């Protein structure tokens, strides 16, 4: 348990890592506790009838730690719990879906400010998600002026 706490409380390295912990300075309970993703139903959580996008999700590593790649954030989400042999990709998918459903992806956080069209805040992975992007306007830099030509 103390090893997990040390990982969860670690300081940002300032290195070249592209993991979510480095980018956001946060970790999430489901990265450390397998029981928190056990009940994730991948079929139910997958939008539409096409599971192909989910089949592309595989367990990878980042800094020598098992991880799943979050395309919304363009970063890895490290997995610090023991993964049963032969179920590596399944657990990578479950952790990613849990991450997206709970709205913890940095890419989802940015939707509030940058979504240019109406869309589900938490994507199609969660029924009845709030919507964002209904009243987007282009940002204006203070002091900026449109060129004359």
mmCIF file of C-alpha atoms in Angstrom:
data_model
loop_
_atom_site.group_PDB
_atom_site.id
_atom_site.type_symbol
_atom_site.label_atom_id
_atom_site.label_comp_id
_atom_site.label_asym_id
_atom_site.label_seq_id
_atom_site.Cartn_x
_atom_site.Cartn_y
_atom_site.Cartn_z
ATOM 1 C CA UNK A 1 0.000 0.000 0.000
ATOM 2 C CA UNK A 2 2.787 2.444 0.825
ATOM 3 C CA UNK A 3 4.295 1.886 -2.636
ATOM 4 C CA UNK A 4 0.989 2.932 -4.205
ATOM 5 C CA UNK A 5 0.799 6.025 -2.014
ATOM 6 C CA UNK A 6 4.321 7.015 -3.044
ATOM 7 C CA UNK A 7 3.369 6.708 -6.699
ATOM 8 C CA UNK A 8 0.144 8.665 -6.200
ATOM 9 C CA UNK A 9 1.887 11.443 -4.301
ATOM 10 C CA UNK A 10 4.963 11.726 -6.503
ATOM 11 C CA UNK A 11 6.124 15.112 -7.672
ATOM 12 C CA UNK A 12 6.102 16.074 -11.321
ATOM 13 C CA UNK A 13 9.409 15.197 -12.905
ATOM 14 C CA UNK A 14 9.522 18.049 -15.375
ATOM 15 C CA UNK A 15 10.814 15.462 -17.838
ATOM 16 C CA UNK A 16 9.660 14.508 -21.293
ATOM 17 C CA UNK A 17 6.906 12.160 -20.183
ATOM 18 C CA UNK A 18 3.537 12.529 -21.871
ATOM 19 C CA UNK A 19 1.409 10.920 -19.215
ATOM 20 C CA UNK A 20 -1.725 12.406 -17.709
ATOM 21 C CA UNK A 21 -0.121 12.599 -14.274
ATOM 22 C CA UNK A 22 2.594 14.886 -15.649
ATOM 23 C CA UNK A 23 0.227 17.042 -17.694
ATOM 24 C CA UNK A 24 -2.450 17.550 -15.048
ATOM 25 C CA UNK A 25 -0.551 16.925 -11.826
ATOM 26 C CA UNK A 26 -3.328 14.542 -10.757
ATOM 27 C CA UNK A 27 -4.018 10.859 -10.412
ATOM 28 C CA UNK A 28 -7.379 9.112 -10.112
ATOM 29 C CA UNK A 29 -8.459 6.269 -7.811
ATOM 30 C CA UNK A 30 -9.217 3.871 -10.696
ATOM 31 C CA UNK A 31 -5.547 4.018 -11.736
ATOM 32 C CA UNK A 32 -4.642 2.257 -8.472
ATOM 33 C CA UNK A 33 -7.649 0.059 -7.624
ATOM 34 C CA UNK A 34 -8.707 -2.610 -10.127
ATOM 35 C CA UNK A 35 -12.037 -3.120 -8.338
ATOM 36 C CA UNK A 36 -13.118 0.364 -9.450
ATOM 37 C CA UNK A 37 -13.135 -0.688 -13.118
ATOM 38 C CA UNK A 38 -14.304 -4.306 -12.749
ATOM 39 C CA UNK A 39 -17.937 -3.393 -13.479
ATOM 40 C CA UNK A 40 -17.222 -1.323 -16.621
ATOM 41 C CA UNK A 41 -19.269 -2.897 -19.422
ATOM 42 C CA UNK A 42 -17.252 -2.205 -22.566
ATOM 43 C CA UNK A 43 -20.058 -3.134 -24.930
ATOM 44 C CA UNK A 44 -22.582 -0.900 -23.181
ATOM 45 C CA UNK A 45 -20.116 1.997 -22.983
ATOM 46 C CA UNK A 46 -19.201 1.859 -26.662
ATOM 47 C CA UNK A 47 -21.108 4.274 -28.898
ATOM 48 C CA UNK A 48 -23.024 2.703 -31.768
ATOM 49 C CA UNK A 49 -22.671 -0.838 -33.020
ATOM 50 C CA UNK A 50 -19.064 -0.460 -34.162
ATOM 51 C CA UNK A 51 -16.512 -1.637 -31.600
ATOM 52 C CA UNK A 52 -13.563 -1.155 -33.965
ATOM 53 C CA UNK A 53 -12.263 1.973 -32.224
ATOM 54 C CA UNK A 54 -12.168 0.155 -28.900
ATOM 55 C CA UNK A 55 -10.375 -2.839 -30.427
ATOM 56 C CA UNK A 56 -7.525 -0.460 -31.281
ATOM 57 C CA UNK A 57 -6.985 0.334 -27.586
ATOM 58 C CA UNK A 58 -4.134 -1.765 -26.193
ATOM 59 C CA UNK A 59 -2.124 -1.823 -23.004
ATOM 60 C CA UNK A 60 1.122 0.055 -23.553
ATOM 61 C CA UNK A 61 3.806 1.427 -21.241
ATOM 62 C CA UNK A 62 4.922 4.919 -20.305
ATOM 63 C CA UNK A 63 8.068 5.350 -18.227
ATOM 64 C CA UNK A 64 8.097 1.571 -17.698
ATOM 65 C CA UNK A 65 4.584 1.572 -16.182
ATOM 66 C CA UNK A 66 1.528 -0.073 -17.822
ATOM 67 C CA UNK A 67 -0.577 2.628 -19.467
ATOM 68 C CA UNK A 68 -3.407 3.283 -21.900
ATOM 69 C CA UNK A 69 -3.335 6.096 -24.449
ATOM 70 C CA UNK A 70 -6.077 8.736 -24.116
ATOM 71 C CA UNK A 71 -6.586 10.226 -27.573
ATOM 72 C CA UNK A 72 -8.547 13.195 -26.227
ATOM 73 C CA UNK A 73 -5.610 14.282 -24.112
ATOM 74 C CA UNK A 74 -2.924 12.909 -26.435
ATOM 75 C CA UNK A 75 -1.279 11.418 -23.346
ATOM 76 C CA UNK A 76 -0.932 8.172 -21.436
ATOM 77 C CA UNK A 77 -2.997 7.212 -18.415
ATOM 78 C CA UNK A 78 -0.808 5.030 -16.208
ATOM 79 C CA UNK A 79 -2.245 1.944 -14.550
ATOM 80 C CA UNK A 80 -0.696 1.165 -11.169
ATOM 81 C CA UNK A 81 -2.635 -1.970 -10.205
ATOM 82 C CA UNK A 82 -1.752 -5.562 -11.056
ATOM 83 C CA UNK A 83 -3.402 -6.661 -14.298
ATOM 84 C CA UNK A 84 -4.385 -10.334 -14.677
ATOM 85 C CA UNK A 85 -2.348 -12.112 -17.335
ATOM 86 C CA UNK A 86 -4.180 -12.394 -20.648
ATOM 87 C CA UNK A 87 -6.546 -9.504 -19.809
ATOM 88 C CA UNK A 88 -4.143 -6.623 -20.416
ATOM 89 C CA UNK A 89 -6.066 -4.959 -23.262
ATOM 90 C CA UNK A 90 -9.414 -5.469 -21.510
ATOM 91 C CA UNK A 91 -8.209 -3.596 -18.429
ATOM 92 C CA UNK A 92 -6.585 -0.869 -20.506
ATOM 93 C CA UNK A 93 -9.960 -0.343 -22.207
ATOM 94 C CA UNK A 94 -11.857 -0.370 -18.900
ATOM 95 C CA UNK A 95 -9.541 2.216 -17.344
ATOM 96 C CA UNK A 96 -9.851 4.445 -20.419
ATOM 97 C CA UNK A 97 -13.649 4.191 -20.503
ATOM 98 C CA UNK A 98 -13.862 4.949 -16.761
ATOM 99 C CA UNK A 99 -11.573 7.948 -17.303
ATOM 100 C CA UNK A 100 -13.757 9.274 -20.123
ATOM 101 C CA UNK A 101 -17.070 8.580 -18.367
ATOM 102 C CA UNK A 102 -15.953 10.441 -15.269
ATOM 103 C CA UNK A 103 -14.896 13.438 -17.361
ATOM 104 C CA UNK A 104 -11.294 13.334 -16.189
ATOM 105 C CA UNK A 105 -9.660 13.523 -19.589
ATOM 106 C CA UNK A 106 -7.813 16.798 -20.117
ATOM 107 C CA UNK A 107 -9.270 16.876 -23.622
ATOM 108 C CA UNK A 108 -12.783 16.802 -22.145
ATOM 109 C CA UNK A 109 -11.896 19.623 -19.722
ATOM 110 C CA UNK A 110 -10.890 21.756 -22.708
ATOM 111 C CA UNK A 111 -14.229 21.244 -24.452
ATOM 112 C CA UNK A 112 -15.913 23.813 -22.197
ATOM 113 C CA UNK A 113 -13.751 26.543 -23.632
ATOM 114 C CA UNK A 114 -12.938 25.346 -27.147
ATOM 115 C CA UNK A 115 -15.810 23.213 -28.515
ATOM 116 C CA UNK A 116 -17.000 24.973 -31.677
ATOM 117 C CA UNK A 117 -20.173 22.945 -32.181
ATOM 118 C CA UNK A 118 -22.790 21.329 -29.954
ATOM 119 C CA UNK A 119 -21.570 17.964 -28.662
ATOM 120 C CA UNK A 120 -21.833 15.729 -25.599
ATOM 121 C CA UNK A 121 -19.445 16.951 -22.906
ATOM 122 C CA UNK A 122 -18.410 13.421 -21.938
ATOM 123 C CA UNK A 123 -18.665 12.055 -25.464
ATOM 124 C CA UNK A 124 -20.938 9.238 -26.521
ATOM 125 C CA UNK A 125 -19.631 6.959 -23.732
ATOM 126 C CA UNK A 126 -22.140 8.206 -21.192
ATOM 127 C CA UNK A 127 -25.869 8.428 -21.822
ATOM 128 C CA UNK A 128 -27.490 11.779 -21.047
ATOM 129 C CA UNK A 129 -24.209 13.685 -20.948
ATOM 130 C CA UNK A 130 -24.486 17.472 -20.723
ATOM 131 C CA UNK A 131 -23.696 19.342 -23.937
ATOM 132 C CA UNK A 132 -21.030 21.933 -24.672
ATOM 133 C CA UNK A 133 -20.159 24.151 -27.629
ATOM 134 C CA UNK A 134 -23.528 25.792 -28.068
ATOM 135 C CA UNK A 135 -22.290 29.361 -27.742
ATOM 136 C CA UNK A 136 -18.648 29.328 -28.797
ATOM 137 C CA UNK A 137 -17.017 32.546 -29.924
ATOM 138 C CA UNK A 138 -13.496 33.055 -31.177
ATOM 139 C CA UNK A 139 -11.044 34.166 -28.498
ATOM 140 C CA UNK A 140 -9.642 37.667 -28.831
ATOM 141 C CA UNK A 141 -6.131 38.478 -27.702
ATOM 142 C CA UNK A 142 -5.873 41.669 -25.714
ATOM 143 C CA UNK A 143 -4.230 44.365 -27.821
ATOM 144 C CA UNK A 144 -4.477 42.375 -31.068
ATOM 145 C CA UNK A 145 -5.722 44.167 -34.183
ATOM 146 C CA UNK A 146 -6.729 42.657 -37.474
ATOM 147 C CA UNK A 147 -4.215 43.531 -40.221
ATOM 148 C CA UNK A 148 -5.361 46.115 -42.757
ATOM 149 C CA UNK A 149 -4.509 43.923 -45.740
#
